[in-house]
PDB file of C-alpha atoms in Angstrom:
ATOM      1  CA  UNK A   1     110.914  28.115 -24.068  1.00  0.00           C
ATOM      2  CA  UNK A   2     109.593  26.750 -20.789  1.00  0.00           C
ATOM      3  CA  UNK A   3     105.815  27.008 -21.060  1.00  0.00           C
ATOM      4  CA  UNK A   4     104.271  29.399 -18.579  1.00  0.00           C
ATOM      5  CA  UNK A   5     107.497  30.943 -17.252  1.00  0.00           C
ATOM      6  CA  UNK A   6     107.346  34.095 -19.382  1.00  0.00           C
ATOM      7  CA  UNK A   7     105.264  35.806 -22.028  1.00  0.00           C
ATOM      8  CA  UNK A   8     105.331  34.452 -25.543  1.00  0.00           C
ATOM      9  CA  UNK A   9     108.676  35.216 -27.162  1.00  0.00           C
ATOM     10  CA  UNK A  10     106.891  36.889 -30.089  1.00  0.00           C
ATOM     11  CA  UNK A  11     105.848  39.929 -28.011  1.00  0.00           C
ATOM     12  CA  UNK A  12     107.883  43.125 -28.393  1.00  0.00           C
ATOM     13  CA  UNK A  13     110.860  43.320 -26.020  1.00  0.00           C
ATOM     14  CA  UNK A  14     109.184  46.093 -24.007  1.00  0.00           C
ATOM     15  CA  UNK A  15     106.278  43.723 -23.209  1.00  0.00           C
ATOM     16  CA  UNK A  16     108.413  40.675 -22.304  1.00  0.00           C
ATOM     17  CA  UNK A  17     107.631  39.579 -18.719  1.00  0.00           C
ATOM     18  CA  UNK A  18     108.297  36.700 -16.387  1.00  0.00           C
ATOM     19  CA  UNK A  19     105.032  35.076 -15.342  1.00  0.00           C
ATOM     20  CA  UNK A  20     104.369  34.112 -11.764  1.00  0.00           C
ATOM     21  CA  UNK A  21     101.285  33.326  -9.757  1.00  0.00           C
ATOM     22  CA  UNK A  22      99.665  35.245  -6.905  1.00  0.00           C
ATOM     23  CA  UNK A  23      97.576  33.662  -4.168  1.00  0.00           C
ATOM     24  CA  UNK A  24      94.289  35.540  -3.906  1.00  0.00           C
ATOM     25  CA  UNK A  25      94.021  34.693  -0.186  1.00  0.00           C
ATOM     26  CA  UNK A  26      97.389  35.963   1.101  1.00  0.00           C
ATOM     27  CA  UNK A  27      98.728  37.872  -1.984  1.00  0.00           C
ATOM     28  CA  UNK A  28     102.027  35.903  -1.968  1.00  0.00           C
ATOM     29  CA  UNK A  29     103.696  35.844  -5.388  1.00  0.00           C
ATOM     30  CA  UNK A  30     105.602  32.821  -6.696  1.00  0.00           C
ATOM     31  CA  UNK A  31     108.181  32.365  -9.445  1.00  0.00           C
ATOM     32  CA  UNK A  32     108.516  29.944 -10.994  1.00  0.00           C
ATOM     33  CA  UNK A  33     104.757  29.799 -11.064  1.00  0.00           C
ATOM     34  CA  UNK A  34     102.838  27.589  -8.665  1.00  0.00           C
ATOM     35  CA  UNK A  35      99.686  26.013 -10.046  1.00  0.00           C
ATOM     36  CA  UNK A  36      98.720  23.550  -7.292  1.00  0.00           C
ATOM     37  CA  UNK A  37      98.653  25.244  -3.885  1.00  0.00           C
ATOM     38  CA  UNK A  38      99.939  28.340  -2.121  1.00  0.00           C
ATOM     39  CA  UNK A  39     103.471  27.688  -0.792  1.00  0.00           C
ATOM     40  CA  UNK A  40     103.174  30.309   1.953  1.00  0.00           C
ATOM     41  CA  UNK A  41     103.009  28.359   5.244  1.00  0.00           C
ATOM     42  CA  UNK A  42     101.210  31.309   6.885  1.00  0.00           C
ATOM     43  CA  UNK A  43      98.420  31.413   4.287  1.00  0.00           C
ATOM     44  CA  UNK A  44      94.982  30.608   5.680  1.00  0.00           C
ATOM     45  CA  UNK A  45      94.174  28.881   2.392  1.00  0.00           C
ATOM     46  CA  UNK A  46      91.082  28.983   0.268  1.00  0.00           C
ATOM     47  CA  UNK A  47      92.565  31.291  -2.347  1.00  0.00           C
ATOM     48  CA  UNK A  48      93.021  30.749  -6.046  1.00  0.00           C
ATOM     49  CA  UNK A  49      96.380  31.005  -7.800  1.00  0.00           C
ATOM     50  CA  UNK A  50      96.170  33.623 -10.533  1.00  0.00           C
ATOM     51  CA  UNK A  51      98.784  34.215 -13.218  1.00  0.00           C
ATOM     52  CA  UNK A  52     100.506  37.575 -12.814  1.00  0.00           C
ATOM     53  CA  UNK A  53     103.206  39.248 -14.930  1.00  0.00           C
ATOM     54  CA  UNK A  54     106.187  40.205 -12.770  1.00  0.00           C
ATOM     55  CA  UNK A  55     107.854  43.613 -12.732  1.00  0.00           C
ATOM     56  CA  UNK A  56     110.098  44.183 -15.757  1.00  0.00           C
ATOM     57  CA  UNK A  57     112.649  46.101 -13.653  1.00  0.00           C
ATOM     58  CA  UNK A  58     114.334  45.437 -10.360  1.00  0.00           C
ATOM     59  CA  UNK A  59     117.498  46.131  -8.381  1.00  0.00           C
ATOM     60  CA  UNK A  60     120.633  44.008  -8.230  1.00  0.00           C
ATOM     61  CA  UNK A  61     120.598  42.109  -4.952  1.00  0.00           C
ATOM     62  CA  UNK A  62     123.753  40.090  -5.704  1.00  0.00           C
ATOM     63  CA  UNK A  63     125.811  38.919  -8.675  1.00  0.00           C
ATOM     64  CA  UNK A  64     128.668  36.617  -9.623  1.00  0.00           C
ATOM     65  CA  UNK A  65     130.262  35.105 -12.686  1.00  0.00           C
ATOM     66  CA  UNK A  66     130.513  31.528 -13.912  1.00  0.00           C
ATOM     67  CA  UNK A  67     133.848  30.642 -15.436  1.00  0.00           C
ATOM     68  CA  UNK A  68     133.163  27.000 -16.212  1.00  0.00           C
ATOM     69  CA  UNK A  69     130.910  25.138 -18.629  1.00  0.00           C
ATOM     70  CA  UNK A  70     127.921  23.891 -16.607  1.00  0.00           C
ATOM     71  CA  UNK A  71     127.341  20.128 -16.682  1.00  0.00           C
ATOM     72  CA  UNK A  72     124.295  18.472 -18.241  1.00  0.00           C
ATOM     73  CA  UNK A  73     121.405  19.017 -18.422  1.00  0.00           C
ATOM     74  CA  UNK A  74     122.649  22.537 -19.361  1.00  0.00           C
ATOM     75  CA  UNK A  75     122.719  22.636 -23.146  1.00  0.00           C
ATOM     76  CA  UNK A  76     125.755  24.113 -24.866  1.00  0.00           C
ATOM     77  CA  UNK A  77     127.889  23.332 -27.877  1.00  0.00           C
ATOM     78  CA  UNK A  78     130.914  21.418 -26.531  1.00  0.00           C
ATOM     79  CA  UNK A  79     132.921  22.410 -29.615  1.00  0.00           C
ATOM     80  CA  UNK A  80     132.331  26.145 -29.168  1.00  0.00           C
ATOM     81  CA  UNK A  81     134.822  28.093 -27.069  1.00  0.00           C
ATOM     82  CA  UNK A  82     133.500  28.657 -23.563  1.00  0.00           C
ATOM     83  CA  UNK A  83     132.746  32.230 -22.514  1.00  0.00           C
ATOM     84  CA  UNK A  84     132.149  33.183 -18.869  1.00  0.00           C
ATOM     85  CA  UNK A  85     128.652  34.342 -18.013  1.00  0.00           C
ATOM     86  CA  UNK A  86     127.255  36.604 -15.322  1.00  0.00           C
ATOM     87  CA  UNK A  87     124.491  35.569 -12.914  1.00  0.00           C
ATOM     88  CA  UNK A  88     122.339  38.246 -11.306  1.00  0.00           C
ATOM     89  CA  UNK A  89     119.959  37.974  -8.354  1.00  0.00           C
ATOM     90  CA  UNK A  90     117.375  40.719  -8.854  1.00  0.00           C
ATOM     91  CA  UNK A  91     115.046  42.033  -6.174  1.00  0.00           C
ATOM     92  CA  UNK A  92     111.542  42.770  -7.431  1.00  0.00           C
ATOM     93  CA  UNK A  93     110.198  45.152  -4.792  1.00  0.00           C
ATOM     94  CA  UNK A  94     106.510  44.990  -5.774  1.00  0.00           C
ATOM     95  CA  UNK A  95     106.548  41.191  -5.573  1.00  0.00           C
ATOM     96  CA  UNK A  96     108.808  41.052  -2.475  1.00  0.00           C
ATOM     97  CA  UNK A  97     111.019  38.421  -4.087  1.00  0.00           C
ATOM     98  CA  UNK A  98     114.451  37.839  -5.594  1.00  0.00           C
ATOM     99  CA  UNK A  99     114.702  36.234  -9.050  1.00  0.00           C
ATOM    100  CA  UNK A 100     117.948  34.724 -10.322  1.00  0.00           C
ATOM    101  CA  UNK A 101     118.917  34.832 -13.989  1.00  0.00           C
ATOM    102  CA  UNK A 102     121.778  35.364 -16.391  1.00  0.00           C
ATOM    103  CA  UNK A 103     122.842  38.846 -17.358  1.00  0.00           C
ATOM    104  CA  UNK A 104     122.413  39.735 -21.015  1.00  0.00           C
ATOM    105  CA  UNK A 105     125.275  38.548 -23.240  1.00  0.00           C
ATOM    106  CA  UNK A 106     128.316  40.776 -22.885  1.00  0.00           C
ATOM    107  CA  UNK A 107     127.381  42.122 -19.428  1.00  0.00           C
ATOM    108  CA  UNK A 108     130.190  41.480 -16.945  1.00  0.00           C
ATOM    109  CA  UNK A 109     130.392  41.791 -13.176  1.00  0.00           C
ATOM    110  CA  UNK A 110     132.401  44.997 -13.676  1.00  0.00           C
ATOM    111  CA  UNK A 111     129.230  46.650 -15.020  1.00  0.00           C
ATOM    112  CA  UNK A 112     127.057  45.701 -12.038  1.00  0.00           C
ATOM    113  CA  UNK A 113     126.735  46.891  -8.467  1.00  0.00           C
ATOM    114  CA  UNK A 114     124.353  46.009  -5.673  1.00  0.00           C
ATOM    115  CA  UNK A 115     121.325  48.304  -5.835  1.00  0.00           C
ATOM    116  CA  UNK A 116     121.735  49.168  -9.530  1.00  0.00           C
ATOM    117  CA  UNK A 117     118.578  49.032 -11.632  1.00  0.00           C
ATOM    118  CA  UNK A 118     118.275  46.262 -14.233  1.00  0.00           C
ATOM    119  CA  UNK A 119     115.574  45.365 -16.730  1.00  0.00           C
ATOM    120  CA  UNK A 120     114.268  42.097 -18.088  1.00  0.00           C
ATOM    121  CA  UNK A 121     114.993  41.234 -21.728  1.00  0.00           C
ATOM    122  CA  UNK A 122     114.436  38.064 -23.765  1.00  0.00           C
ATOM    123  CA  UNK A 123     117.503  35.966 -24.463  1.00  0.00           C
ATOM    124  CA  UNK A 124     118.512  32.838 -26.335  1.00  0.00           C
ATOM    125  CA  UNK A 125     119.460  29.848 -24.209  1.00  0.00           C
ATOM    126  CA  UNK A 126     120.318  27.644 -27.182  1.00  0.00           C
ATOM    127  CA  UNK A 127     119.414  27.199 -30.820  1.00  0.00           C
ATOM    128  CA  UNK A 128     119.758  24.662 -33.576  1.00  0.00           C
ATOM    129  CA  UNK A 129     118.516  24.390 -37.162  1.00  0.00           C
ATOM    130  CA  UNK A 130     114.934  23.774 -36.015  1.00  0.00           C
ATOM    131  CA  UNK A 131     114.504  25.530 -32.669  1.00  0.00           C
ATOM    132  CA  UNK A 132     115.395  28.573 -30.641  1.00  0.00           C
ATOM    133  CA  UNK A 133     115.098  28.094 -26.877  1.00  0.00           C
ATOM    134  CA  UNK A 134     114.162  31.387 -25.267  1.00  0.00           C
ATOM    135  CA  UNK A 135     115.167  32.410 -21.757  1.00  0.00           C
ATOM    136  CA  UNK A 136     115.293  35.652 -19.808  1.00  0.00           C
ATOM    137  CA  UNK A 137     118.252  37.926 -19.131  1.00  0.00           C
ATOM    138  CA  UNK A 138     118.843  40.967 -16.952  1.00  0.00           C
ATOM    139  CA  UNK A 139     120.400  44.075 -18.493  1.00  0.00           C
ATOM    140  CA  UNK A 140     121.631  47.181 -16.644  1.00  0.00           C
ATOM    141  CA  UNK A 141     119.431  50.244 -17.098  1.00  0.00           C
ATOM    142  CA  UNK A 142     121.591  53.113 -18.344  1.00  0.00           C
ATOM    143  CA  UNK A 143     122.012  55.827 -15.746  1.00  0.00           C
ATOM    144  CA  UNK A 144     120.988  59.333 -16.761  1.00  0.00           C
ATOM    145  CA  UNK A 145     123.831  61.628 -17.688  1.00  0.00           C
ATOM    146  CA  UNK A 146     124.961  63.778 -14.766  1.00  0.00           C
ATOM    147  CA  UNK A 147     125.056  67.542 -15.200  1.00  0.00           C
ATOM    148  CA  UNK A 148     127.277  70.060 -13.412  1.00  0.00           C
ATOM    149  CA  UNK A 149     124.273  70.853 -11.203  1.00  0.00           C
ATOM    150  CA  UNK A 150     124.311  67.238  -9.965  1.00  0.00           C
ATOM    151  CA  UNK A 151     127.736  66.602  -8.441  1.00  0.00           C
ATOM    152  CA  UNK A 152     128.510  62.968  -7.766  1.00  0.00           C
ATOM    153  CA  UNK A 153     128.442  62.157  -4.065  1.00  0.00           C
ATOM    154  CA  UNK A 154     131.381  60.165  -2.874  1.00  0.00           C
ATOM    155  CA  UNK A 155     130.346  59.411   0.695  1.00  0.00           C
ATOM    156  CA  UNK A 156     127.687  60.003   3.343  1.00  0.00           C
ATOM    157  CA  UNK A 157     129.544  63.004   4.763  1.00  0.00           C
ATOM    158  CA  UNK A 158     129.429  64.920   1.476  1.00  0.00           C
ATOM    159  CA  UNK A 159     125.699  64.166   1.269  1.00  0.00           C
ATOM    160  CA  UNK A 160     125.157  65.638   4.751  1.00  0.00           C
ATOM    161  CA  UNK A 161     127.224  68.704   3.834  1.00  0.00           C
ATOM    162  CA  UNK A 162     125.028  69.326   0.784  1.00  0.00           C
ATOM    163  CA  UNK A 163     121.895  69.238   2.935  1.00  0.00           C
ATOM    164  CA  UNK A 164     123.240  71.743   5.487  1.00  0.00           C
TER     165      UNK A 164
END
């Protein structure tokens, strides 16, 4: 676990949060956290940097997959078969920022779309006999079941027709 990047990994999953900092002078939010000085070049200065938990949900801004084993310093078992992973850039509206992270294990690009809601969950980066290295993952939020009263819109024209 990287100290100060997210809540303690012993908290319940529903309380797991990335931790950033907010400048009290200009309200800019930073992740990873900034503990020395506000990085906003337009900030007048004089503010303190206060720790702030980031939103646990956001919207997919972009995504891709990695089909190769990353080089060092990425830690992975070279003897284990390599499995592709999915990277997700998530827009946190309240913080006005985009945070990059891996999708939860098993989530593929076929399950994602730009604008879809995702939620933060704890994940395991690596583990050995003595340690478990915690990280964060993004997981799609299940969409509510559609009823017959909620027909699926296929394009902008059908949306306009429903309104008229």
